[in-house]
Short mmCIF file of N, CA and C in Angstrom, two decimals:
data_model
loop_
_atom_site.label_atom_id
_atom_site.label_comp_id
_atom_site.label_asym_id
_atom_site.label_seq_id
_atom_site.Cartn_x
_atom_site.Cartn_y
_atom_site.Cartn_z
N PRO A 1 200.42 151.44 40.25
CA PRO A 1 201.37 151.13 39.20
C PRO A 1 202.12 149.83 39.50
N PRO A 2 202.61 149.15 38.50
CA PRO A 2 203.35 147.91 38.73
C PRO A 2 204.69 148.18 39.41
N ARG A 3 205.20 147.17 40.06
CA ARG A 3 206.51 147.30 40.71
C ARG A 3 207.59 147.44 39.65
N PRO A 4 208.67 148.16 39.98
CA PRO A 4 209.79 148.25 39.04
C PRO A 4 210.42 146.87 38.83
N ALA A 5 211.04 146.68 37.70
CA ALA A 5 211.71 145.42 37.41
C ALA A 5 212.93 145.25 38.31
N ALA A 6 213.26 144.01 38.59
CA ALA A 6 214.44 143.70 39.40
C ALA A 6 215.69 143.75 38.54
N PRO A 7 216.85 144.00 39.17
CA PRO A 7 218.10 143.93 38.41
C PRO A 7 218.32 142.49 37.96
N SER A 8 219.13 142.31 36.94
CA SER A 8 219.40 140.97 36.43
C SER A 8 220.89 140.70 36.42
N GLY A 9 221.25 139.45 36.21
CA GLY A 9 222.65 139.08 36.08
C GLY A 9 223.49 139.28 37.32
N LEU A 10 222.89 139.10 38.50
CA LEU A 10 223.65 139.29 39.74
C LEU A 10 224.79 138.28 39.82
N SER A 11 225.99 138.79 40.08
CA SER A 11 227.15 137.91 40.28
C SER A 11 227.90 138.37 41.52
N ALA A 12 228.60 137.44 42.15
CA ALA A 12 229.39 137.74 43.33
C ALA A 12 230.81 137.22 43.11
N THR A 13 231.79 138.08 43.40
CA THR A 13 233.18 137.72 43.26
C THR A 13 233.88 137.92 44.59
N ILE A 14 234.61 136.91 45.03
CA ILE A 14 235.35 137.01 46.29
C ILE A 14 236.69 137.66 46.02
N GLN A 15 236.99 138.69 46.83
CA GLN A 15 238.29 139.36 46.77
C GLN A 15 238.81 139.48 48.19
N GLY A 16 239.61 138.51 48.62
CA GLY A 16 240.09 138.48 50.00
C GLY A 16 238.93 138.24 50.95
N ASN A 17 238.73 139.18 51.90
CA ASN A 17 237.61 139.08 52.84
C ASN A 17 236.38 139.84 52.37
N ASP A 18 236.42 140.34 51.14
CA ASP A 18 235.30 141.12 50.60
C ASP A 18 234.54 140.32 49.55
N VAL A 19 233.28 140.69 49.34
CA VAL A 19 232.48 140.13 48.25
C VAL A 19 232.03 141.29 47.38
N VAL A 20 232.35 141.23 46.10
CA VAL A 20 231.96 142.28 45.16
C VAL A 20 230.76 141.78 44.37
N LEU A 21 229.66 142.51 44.47
CA LEU A 21 228.43 142.18 43.74
C LEU A 21 228.32 143.06 42.51
N ASN A 22 227.93 142.48 41.39
CA ASN A 22 227.69 143.21 40.15
C ASN A 22 226.34 142.77 39.59
N TRP A 23 225.64 143.71 38.95
CA TRP A 23 224.36 143.40 38.34
C TRP A 23 224.10 144.35 37.18
N THR A 24 223.05 144.05 36.44
CA THR A 24 222.62 144.91 35.33
C THR A 24 221.33 145.60 35.75
N ASN A 25 221.31 146.92 35.63
CA ASN A 25 220.11 147.69 35.99
C ASN A 25 219.01 147.48 34.96
N PRO A 26 217.77 147.39 35.40
CA PRO A 26 216.66 147.38 34.45
C PRO A 26 216.47 148.79 33.88
N SER A 27 215.88 148.88 32.73
CA SER A 27 215.63 150.21 32.14
C SER A 27 214.29 150.72 32.63
N ASP A 28 214.30 151.24 33.84
CA ASP A 28 213.09 151.76 34.48
C ASP A 28 213.47 153.06 35.17
N SER A 29 212.95 154.17 34.71
CA SER A 29 213.34 155.49 35.22
C SER A 29 212.90 155.72 36.67
N ARG A 30 212.04 154.87 37.20
CA ARG A 30 211.58 155.04 38.59
C ARG A 30 212.61 154.55 39.61
N ILE A 31 213.57 153.77 39.18
CA ILE A 31 214.54 153.19 40.11
C ILE A 31 215.59 154.24 40.48
N ILE A 32 215.75 154.42 41.80
CA ILE A 32 216.74 155.39 42.29
C ILE A 32 217.88 154.71 43.03
N GLY A 33 217.81 153.39 43.18
CA GLY A 33 218.86 152.65 43.86
C GLY A 33 218.35 151.30 44.32
N PHE A 34 219.22 150.53 44.97
CA PHE A 34 218.89 149.19 45.42
C PHE A 34 219.30 148.99 46.87
N LYS A 35 218.55 148.16 47.58
CA LYS A 35 218.94 147.71 48.91
C LYS A 35 219.61 146.36 48.74
N VAL A 36 220.61 146.08 49.56
CA VAL A 36 221.35 144.82 49.46
C VAL A 36 221.20 144.07 50.78
N PHE A 37 220.89 142.78 50.69
CA PHE A 37 220.69 141.93 51.86
C PHE A 37 221.64 140.74 51.79
N ARG A 38 222.05 140.23 52.97
CA ARG A 38 222.93 139.05 53.05
C ARG A 38 222.36 138.06 54.04
N SER A 39 222.56 136.78 53.74
CA SER A 39 222.19 135.71 54.65
C SER A 39 223.39 134.79 54.80
N SER A 40 223.55 134.20 55.96
CA SER A 40 224.69 133.30 56.18
C SER A 40 224.45 131.91 55.62
N ALA A 41 223.19 131.59 55.30
CA ALA A 41 222.85 130.28 54.74
C ALA A 41 221.48 130.36 54.09
N SER A 42 221.15 129.39 53.26
CA SER A 42 219.87 129.42 52.55
C SER A 42 218.68 129.33 53.50
N THR A 43 218.88 128.83 54.72
CA THR A 43 217.78 128.71 55.68
C THR A 43 217.77 129.83 56.72
N ALA A 44 218.75 130.73 56.66
CA ALA A 44 218.84 131.82 57.64
C ALA A 44 218.09 133.06 57.14
N HIS A 45 217.79 133.95 58.06
CA HIS A 45 217.13 135.21 57.71
C HIS A 45 218.11 136.13 56.99
N TYR A 46 217.56 136.98 56.12
CA TYR A 46 218.38 137.98 55.42
C TYR A 46 218.46 139.24 56.27
N GLN A 47 219.64 139.86 56.27
CA GLN A 47 219.84 141.13 56.96
C GLN A 47 220.22 142.18 55.93
N GLN A 48 219.63 143.36 56.06
CA GLN A 48 219.99 144.44 55.16
C GLN A 48 221.39 144.92 55.52
N ILE A 49 222.29 144.96 54.52
CA ILE A 49 223.68 145.35 54.79
C ILE A 49 224.02 146.72 54.25
N VAL A 50 223.06 147.37 53.58
CA VAL A 50 223.26 148.72 53.07
C VAL A 50 222.16 149.59 53.66
N ARG A 51 222.53 150.64 54.37
CA ARG A 51 221.54 151.50 55.04
C ARG A 51 220.71 152.33 54.08
N SER A 52 221.31 152.81 53.01
CA SER A 52 220.57 153.62 52.05
C SER A 52 220.67 152.94 50.68
N ALA A 53 219.84 153.34 49.77
CA ALA A 53 219.83 152.72 48.45
C ALA A 53 221.17 152.86 47.76
N THR A 54 221.66 151.76 47.21
CA THR A 54 222.92 151.74 46.47
C THR A 54 222.64 152.13 45.03
N VAL A 55 223.35 153.13 44.55
CA VAL A 55 223.19 153.59 43.18
C VAL A 55 224.30 152.96 42.34
N GLY A 56 223.97 152.55 41.14
CA GLY A 56 224.98 151.99 40.25
C GLY A 56 224.75 150.51 40.00
N THR A 57 225.81 149.83 39.60
CA THR A 57 225.69 148.42 39.24
C THR A 57 226.67 147.54 40.00
N THR A 58 227.23 148.06 41.09
CA THR A 58 228.16 147.26 41.88
C THR A 58 228.10 147.68 43.35
N TYR A 59 228.41 146.72 44.21
CA TYR A 59 228.50 146.99 45.64
C TYR A 59 229.56 146.05 46.22
N THR A 60 230.45 146.58 47.07
CA THR A 60 231.45 145.75 47.72
C THR A 60 231.09 145.60 49.19
N ASP A 61 230.87 144.35 49.60
CA ASP A 61 230.58 144.02 50.99
C ASP A 61 231.94 143.82 51.68
N VAL A 62 232.46 144.92 52.24
CA VAL A 62 233.80 144.93 52.83
C VAL A 62 233.80 144.13 54.13
N GLY A 63 234.76 143.23 54.23
CA GLY A 63 234.89 142.43 55.45
C GLY A 63 233.83 141.37 55.61
N ALA A 64 233.21 140.94 54.52
CA ALA A 64 232.13 139.96 54.58
C ALA A 64 232.61 138.58 55.04
N LYS A 65 233.90 138.31 54.92
CA LYS A 65 234.46 137.01 55.25
C LYS A 65 233.61 135.91 54.61
N PRO A 66 233.64 135.82 53.30
CA PRO A 66 232.74 134.93 52.57
C PRO A 66 232.85 133.46 52.96
N THR A 67 231.70 132.82 52.98
CA THR A 67 231.61 131.38 53.23
C THR A 67 230.79 130.77 52.10
N ALA A 68 230.86 129.47 51.97
CA ALA A 68 230.16 128.77 50.89
C ALA A 68 228.65 128.92 50.99
N GLY A 69 228.11 129.18 52.18
CA GLY A 69 226.66 129.23 52.33
C GLY A 69 226.04 130.60 52.21
N GLN A 70 226.83 131.66 52.05
CA GLN A 70 226.27 133.00 52.01
C GLN A 70 225.38 133.20 50.81
N ARG A 71 224.32 133.97 51.02
CA ARG A 71 223.40 134.32 49.96
C ARG A 71 223.21 135.84 49.98
N PHE A 72 223.02 136.43 48.80
CA PHE A 72 222.77 137.86 48.68
C PHE A 72 221.46 138.07 47.94
N TYR A 73 220.77 139.16 48.28
CA TYR A 73 219.49 139.48 47.65
C TYR A 73 219.39 140.97 47.50
#
C-alpha cells in the first residue's frame, strides 16, 4: 500500500524557551500519530525528540531553547 500522506502547514512558534509546533493532519485513517525530530542546523543530523507517536495537531518542545538554525521534521 502507499505511504500515508504527510501533515501539512507545519508552523513553529517560540514561547520563552519552548517551541510550539502546529500542523494539519491529513485525512488518512491509517495515521495513529506522528514522530517529531529536531536538528540544531540545516547541516546537522536530526534527533527524534518524541519517544512515542504524538497524537493530535500540536506538540510543545519544552526547554528547546530555540535558535535561528533549528529545524523540525
